[in-house]
GROMACS .gro file of C-alpha atoms in nm:
model
  295
    1MET     CA    1  -0.800   0.030   0.895
    2ARG     CA    2  -0.432   0.028   0.983
    3THR     CA    3  -0.284   0.347   1.119
    4GLY     CA    4   0.082   0.416   1.163
    5ASN     CA    5   0.385   0.633   1.101
    6TRP     CA    6   0.417   0.610   0.724
    7LEU     CA    7   0.736   0.737   0.564
    8THR     CA    8   0.571   0.898   0.260
    9ARG     CA    9   0.231   1.014   0.141
   10HIS     CA   10   0.255   0.733  -0.115
   11ASP     CA   11   0.279   0.480   0.168
   12GLU     CA   12  -0.024   0.625   0.344
   13GLY     CA   13  -0.218   0.655   0.017
   14HIS     CA   14  -0.146   0.290  -0.061
   15ALA     CA   15  -0.259   0.195   0.290
   16MET     CA   16  -0.589   0.379   0.234
   17ARG     CA   17  -0.651   0.193  -0.093
   18VAL     CA   18  -0.586  -0.152   0.053
   19ALA     CA   19  -0.806  -0.060   0.351
   20ILE     CA   20  -1.086   0.022   0.107
   21GLY     CA   21  -1.030  -0.317  -0.054
   22ASP     CA   22  -1.056  -0.491   0.283
   23LEU     CA   23  -1.383  -0.308   0.357
   24ALA     CA   24  -1.518  -0.413   0.017
   25ARG     CA   25  -1.421  -0.777   0.077
   26ALA     CA   26  -1.587  -0.770   0.419
   27ALA     CA   27  -1.910  -0.638   0.265
   28ALA     CA   28  -1.927  -0.894  -0.017
   29ALA     CA   29  -2.059  -1.247   0.022
   30PRO     CA   30  -1.809  -1.521  -0.070
   31GLY     CA   31  -1.778  -1.638  -0.428
   32TRP     CA   32  -1.727  -1.306  -0.604
   33SER     CA   33  -1.492  -1.264  -0.898
   34ARG     CA   34  -1.458  -0.883  -0.907
   35LEU     CA   35  -1.533  -0.595  -0.672
   36VAL     CA   36  -1.546  -0.236  -0.795
   37VAL     CA   37  -1.569   0.065  -0.563
   38ARG     CA   38  -1.652   0.406  -0.709
   39HIS     CA   39  -1.629   0.713  -0.489
   40ALA     CA   40  -1.731   1.062  -0.604
   41GLU     CA   41  -1.681   1.364  -0.379
   42VAL     CA   42  -1.712   1.740  -0.402
   43GLY     CA   43  -1.661   1.934  -0.081
   44SER     CA   44  -1.859   1.758   0.190
   45HIS     CA   45  -2.093   1.581  -0.054
   46ALA     CA   46  -1.992   1.223  -0.140
   47VAL     CA   47  -2.142   0.915  -0.303
   48THR     CA   48  -1.985   0.568  -0.276
   49THR     CA   49  -2.096   0.268  -0.482
   50LEU     CA   50  -1.978  -0.091  -0.435
   51LEU     CA   51  -2.040  -0.345  -0.712
   52ARG     CA   52  -2.008  -0.719  -0.659
   53ASP     CA   53  -1.977  -0.877  -1.004
   54GLY     CA   54  -2.170  -0.585  -1.151
   55ARG     CA   55  -2.448  -0.573  -0.890
   56GLU     CA   56  -2.461  -0.300  -0.628
   57ILE     CA   57  -2.433  -0.401  -0.263
   58PRO     CA   58  -2.424  -0.187   0.055
   59ALA     CA   59  -2.090  -0.026   0.139
   60GLU     CA   60  -1.992   0.106   0.481
   61GLY     CA   61  -1.689   0.268   0.637
   62MET     CA   62  -1.524   0.387   0.314
   63ARG     CA   63  -1.586   0.759   0.349
   64GLU     CA   64  -1.291   0.824   0.581
   65PRO     CA   65  -1.016   0.649   0.378
   66PHE     CA   66  -1.142   0.813   0.057
   67ARG     CA   67  -1.151   1.153   0.230
   68ARG     CA   68  -0.791   1.105   0.343
   69LEU     CA   69  -0.689   0.996  -0.009
   70ARG     CA   70  -0.825   1.322  -0.147
   71GLU     CA   71  -0.621   1.517   0.108
   72LEU     CA   72  -0.303   1.324   0.033
   73SER     CA   73  -0.352   1.372  -0.343
   74TYR     CA   74  -0.403   1.749  -0.323
   75ARG     CA   75  -0.168   1.963  -0.531
   76ALA     CA   76  -0.141   2.336  -0.476
   77GLY     CA   77  -0.303   2.514  -0.768
   78ALA     CA   78  -0.431   2.192  -0.926
   79GLY     CA   79  -0.672   2.063  -0.661
   80THR     CA   80  -0.747   1.698  -0.606
   81TRP     CA   81  -0.953   1.428  -0.772
   82PHE     CA   82  -1.333   1.421  -0.777
   83THR     CA   83  -1.378   1.055  -0.870
   84CYS     CA   84  -1.180   0.746  -0.770
   85GLU     CA   85  -1.258   0.395  -0.894
   86LEU     CA   86  -1.080   0.088  -0.756
   87ALA     CA   87  -1.119  -0.275  -0.865
   88PHE     CA   88  -1.016  -0.575  -0.656
   89GLU     CA   89  -0.957  -0.942  -0.736
   90PRO     CA   90  -1.022  -1.247  -0.516
   91ARG     CA   91  -0.727  -1.410  -0.339
   92SER     CA   92  -0.500  -1.114  -0.417
   93ARG     CA   93  -0.391  -0.784  -0.264
   94ARG     CA   94  -0.377  -0.629  -0.611
   95TYR     CA   95  -0.588  -0.330  -0.708
   96ALA     CA   96  -0.635  -0.127  -1.025
   97GLY     CA   97  -0.842   0.179  -1.108
   98ARG     CA   98  -0.852   0.543  -1.209
   99VAL     CA   99  -0.884   0.890  -1.062
  100ASP     CA  100  -1.033   1.195  -1.236
  101SER     CA  101  -0.991   1.560  -1.141
  102SER     CA  102  -1.196   1.729  -1.412
  103ALA     CA  103  -1.518   1.542  -1.505
  104GLN     CA  104  -1.837   1.620  -1.314
  105PRO     CA  105  -1.876   1.334  -1.063
  106PHE     CA  106  -2.255   1.347  -1.025
  107ALA     CA  107  -2.542   1.530  -1.193
  108ASP     CA  108  -2.636   1.775  -0.918
  109VAL     CA  109  -2.356   1.942  -0.724
  110PRO     CA  110  -2.485   2.124  -0.414
  111ALA     CA  111  -2.381   2.488  -0.394
  112THR     CA  112  -2.244   2.443  -0.043
  113ALA     CA  113  -2.033   2.148  -0.163
  114ALA     CA  114  -1.886   2.352  -0.450
  115LEU     CA  115  -1.805   2.634  -0.208
  116ALA     CA  116  -1.640   2.395   0.038
  117GLU     CA  117  -1.440   2.229  -0.242
  118LEU     CA  118  -1.282   2.549  -0.369
  119THR     CA  119  -1.222   2.677  -0.019
  120THR     CA  120  -1.050   2.359   0.095
  121PHE     CA  121  -0.888   2.237  -0.229
  122SER     CA  122  -0.822   2.555  -0.423
  123ARG     CA  123  -0.724   2.532  -0.789
  124GLU     CA  124  -0.615   2.792  -1.042
  125THR     CA  125  -0.852   2.674  -1.315
  126PRO     CA  126  -1.168   2.514  -1.174
  127PRO     CA  127  -1.383   2.319  -1.423
  128GLY     CA  128  -1.686   2.506  -1.554
  129TRP     CA  129  -1.940   2.279  -1.384
  130LEU     CA  130  -1.782   2.354  -1.045
  131LEU     CA  131  -1.792   2.731  -1.101
  132ALA     CA  132  -2.153   2.706  -1.220
  133ALA     CA  133  -2.250   2.531  -0.897
  134LEU     CA  134  -2.115   2.810  -0.674
  135PRO     CA  135  -2.380   3.009  -0.487
  136THR     CA  136  -2.210   3.346  -0.547
  137ALA     CA  137  -1.857   3.460  -0.627
  138PRO     CA  138  -1.561   3.219  -0.607
  139PRO     CA  139  -1.447   3.169  -0.246
  140LEU     CA  140  -1.123   3.280  -0.087
  141PRO     CA  141  -0.908   2.965  -0.058
  142LEU     CA  142  -0.764   2.870   0.280
  143PRO     CA  143  -0.392   2.784   0.315
  144PHE     CA  144  -0.422   2.409   0.366
  145THR     CA  145  -0.120   2.183   0.313
  146TYR     CA  146  -0.228   1.822   0.338
  147GLY     CA  147   0.036   1.566   0.426
  148GLU     CA  148   0.292   1.837   0.497
  149ARG     CA  149   0.470   1.615   0.749
  150TYR     CA  150   0.589   1.405   0.455
  151GLU     CA  151   0.755   1.687   0.266
  152GLY     CA  152   1.075   1.664   0.470
  153TRP     CA  153   1.100   1.288   0.409
  154ARG     CA  154   1.282   1.156   0.106
  155HIS     CA  155   1.259   0.812  -0.039
  156ASP     CA  156   1.609   0.670  -0.068
  157PRO     CA  157   1.763   0.536   0.254
  158GLY     CA  158   2.091   0.702   0.154
  159GLU     CA  159   2.076   1.015  -0.061
  160HIS     CA  160   1.703   1.077  -0.029
  161ARG     CA  161   1.489   1.239  -0.294
  162ARG     CA  162   1.132   1.362  -0.299
  163LEU     CA  163   0.863   1.140  -0.442
  164GLN     CA  164   0.629   1.258  -0.713
  165PRO     CA  165   0.284   1.360  -0.583
  166LEU     CA  166  -0.004   1.115  -0.581
  167PRO     CA  167  -0.203   1.109  -0.907
  168ILE     CA  168  -0.517   1.319  -0.940
  169SER     CA  169  -0.595   1.199  -1.294
  170GLY     CA  170  -0.524   0.875  -1.477
  171ALA     CA  171  -0.468   0.512  -1.393
  172LEU     CA  172  -0.391   0.349  -1.059
  173ASP     CA  173  -0.233   0.005  -1.050
  174TYR     CA  174  -0.073  -0.193  -0.770
  175VAL     CA  175   0.066  -0.539  -0.845
  176PRO     CA  176   0.214  -0.707  -0.536
  177ASP     CA  177   0.532  -0.908  -0.581
  178THR     CA  178   0.504  -1.285  -0.564
  179THR     CA  179   0.861  -1.407  -0.620
  180MET     CA  180   1.228  -1.319  -0.627
  181THR     CA  181   1.537  -1.526  -0.705
  182ALA     CA  182   1.827  -1.531  -0.460
  183HIS     CA  183   2.171  -1.587  -0.611
  184VAL     CA  184   2.367  -1.472  -0.306
  185MET     CA  185   2.331  -1.509   0.071
  186ALA     CA  186   2.505  -1.344   0.363
  187CYS     CA  187   2.474  -1.419   0.734
  188SER     CA  188   2.587  -1.225   1.037
  189ARG     CA  189   2.568  -1.292   1.407
  190GLU     CA  190   2.599  -1.052   1.697
  191PRO     CA  191   2.531  -1.090   2.069
  192GLY     CA  192   2.155  -1.130   2.100
  193GLY     CA  193   2.080  -1.123   1.728
  194GLN     CA  194   2.128  -1.277   1.385
  195LEU     CA  195   2.063  -1.173   1.025
  196VAL     CA  196   2.016  -1.361   0.698
  197PHE     CA  197   2.034  -1.159   0.376
  198LEU     CA  198   1.923  -1.305   0.040
  199ALA     CA  199   1.976  -1.096  -0.275
  200GLU     CA  200   1.940  -1.131  -0.650
  201ARG     CA  201   2.270  -0.958  -0.727
  202ASP     CA  202   2.588  -0.934  -0.524
  203GLY     CA  203   2.725  -0.588  -0.452
  204ASP     CA  204   2.433  -0.404  -0.616
  205PRO     CA  205   2.259  -0.162  -0.376
  206ASP     CA  206   1.953  -0.160  -0.605
  207SER     CA  207   1.917  -0.538  -0.607
  208PRO     CA  208   1.593  -0.690  -0.477
  209PHE     CA  209   1.653  -0.862  -0.144
  210LEU     CA  210   1.489  -1.038   0.147
  211MET     CA  211   1.624  -0.992   0.498
  212VAL     CA  212   1.534  -1.194   0.806
  213SER     CA  213   1.668  -1.069   1.138
  214THR     CA  214   1.621  -1.148   1.505
  215SER     CA  215   1.709  -0.952   1.815
  216ARG     CA  216   1.672  -1.144   2.139
  217ASP     CA  217   1.309  -1.265   2.126
  218THR     CA  218   1.183  -1.047   1.837
  219TRP     CA  219   1.204  -1.090   1.460
  220TYR     CA  220   1.179  -0.872   1.149
  221VAL     CA  221   1.143  -0.948   0.778
  222GLY     CA  222   1.238  -0.675   0.532
  223ARG     CA  223   1.265  -0.613   0.159
  224ASP     CA  224   1.415  -0.353  -0.071
  225GLY     CA  225   1.246  -0.013  -0.067
  226MET     CA  226   1.236   0.006   0.314
  227ARG     CA  227   0.942  -0.237   0.325
  228GLY     CA  228   0.907  -0.479   0.612
  229THR     CA  229   0.719  -0.607   0.915
  230GLY     CA  230   0.779  -0.741   1.263
  231GLU     CA  231   0.446  -0.921   1.286
  232GLY     CA  232   0.212  -1.127   1.068
  233LEU     CA  233   0.457  -1.391   0.942
  234LEU     CA  234   0.250  -1.709   0.969
  235SER     CA  235   0.486  -1.971   0.830
  236VAL     CA  236   0.821  -2.025   0.660
  237THR     CA  237   0.855  -2.334   0.442
  238LEU     CA  238   1.166  -2.468   0.271
  239ASP     CA  239   1.043  -2.668  -0.026
  240GLY     CA  240   1.341  -2.793  -0.225
  241SER     CA  241   1.492  -2.486  -0.389
  242ALA     CA  242   1.212  -2.252  -0.278
  243LEU     CA  243   1.172  -2.060   0.047
  244ARG     CA  244   0.804  -1.976   0.095
  245LEU     CA  245   0.669  -1.713   0.333
  246GLU     CA  246   0.301  -1.703   0.429
  247LEU     CA  247   0.185  -1.365   0.561
  248THR     CA  248  -0.129  -1.206   0.695
  249PRO     CA  249  -0.290  -0.955   0.454
  250GLU     CA  250  -0.167  -0.667   0.673
  251ALA     CA  251   0.191  -0.795   0.673
  252ALA     CA  252   0.178  -0.861   0.299
  253ASP     CA  253   0.074  -0.500   0.238
  254LEU     CA  254   0.368  -0.376   0.444
  255MET     CA  255   0.601  -0.603   0.247
  256GLY     CA  256   0.454  -0.511  -0.092
  257THR     CA  257   0.376  -0.877  -0.166
  258GLU     CA  258   0.089  -1.119  -0.194
  259THR     CA  259   0.011  -1.321   0.118
  260VAL     CA  260   0.238  -1.596  -0.017
  261PHE     CA  261   0.585  -1.481  -0.125
  262GLU     CA  262   0.841  -1.723  -0.266
  263VAL     CA  263   1.217  -1.688  -0.282
  264ARG     CA  264   1.366  -1.913  -0.550
  265LEU     CA  265   1.704  -2.027  -0.422
  266ASP     CA  266   1.984  -2.040  -0.680
  267LEU     CA  267   2.257  -2.097  -0.422
  268PRO     CA  268   2.561  -2.325  -0.400
  269PRO     CA  269   2.482  -2.648  -0.208
  270GLU     CA  270   2.689  -2.547   0.094
  271THR     CA  271   2.514  -2.208   0.112
  272ALA     CA  272   2.170  -2.370   0.085
  273ALA     CA  273   2.269  -2.607   0.366
  274GLU     CA  274   2.370  -2.311   0.582
  275LEU     CA  275   2.032  -2.146   0.520
  276ARG     CA  276   1.855  -2.470   0.614
  277ALA     CA  277   2.043  -2.477   0.945
  278VAL     CA  278   2.038  -2.112   1.044
  279LEU     CA  279   1.673  -2.010   0.990
  280PRO     CA  280   1.521  -2.255   1.242
  281ARG     CA  281   1.791  -2.161   1.492
  282MET     CA  282   1.700  -1.793   1.448
  283LEU     CA  283   1.321  -1.808   1.433
  284GLY     CA  284   1.244  -2.101   1.659
  285PRO     CA  285   1.301  -1.925   1.995
  286VAL     CA  286   1.142  -1.585   1.916
  287THR     CA  287   0.808  -1.463   2.049
  288GLY     CA  288   0.531  -1.527   1.795
  289ALA     CA  289   0.754  -1.755   1.591
  290PRO     CA  290   0.613  -1.862   1.252
  291ASP     CA  291   0.546  -2.226   1.176
  292LEU     CA  292   0.862  -2.378   1.027
  293SER     CA  293   0.855  -2.675   0.791
  294GLY     CA  294   1.088  -2.844   0.545
  295PHE     CA  295   1.402  -2.765   0.740
   0.00000   0.00000   0.00000
């Protein structure tokens, strides 16, 4: 499971979900068409089920990322979710699912688990089944603030704003990007480094973009939304009017894309020729250079 300095609790929450997907894929024999992970947790009592095409198979290593997801999703006064279900598709980084913060997650809730839940994740209106499971009177909640290091971060690179909290009820859906269309290109060169910038719209700060930069013997690929990576770019292919990037799963998750991301080039001929010349010159000499073809 990847660890790192995420900018927001949403970034870390997303990283936990894709890590769960990777654990599910590792546990399933090849040839599956759908994997579903269901995790139910109250206090310290948890049950995880992994289904491969509807049949249960053993699941290992998922307790920690689910535990962290519950912490990141916690809302003061509202608690966190009790049940999370995630579904994964083959040959894709996509996931979809639901979280639920009110329904009873399993038939028998241990009294110690109910006590730990309301102590750790206090809520103003606990569901009746949780109160009924308590051994005595409701506990005194402790002043936990999960993910507090994110509260000072804001999302916009310029005038930042707070993100909405992670969901504790309702649908979850992540659809990685597969393509963008570049209508404009800009290049810059400085001592020891170069940059290529491809964007859908000229002069629009909200336009989707792809940026490739090098600094001495290192490289970086970035996208809009402060997403990017300096490792895991396997190949760059120029195929007619398409620029195709092949990424490792980890790099794709950082980029918010599938493992193959295509930039459709709608550029003037002279600009396309400049791109064809400059990318190999930039990426060829760097450490860990991707395979280059079609240039």
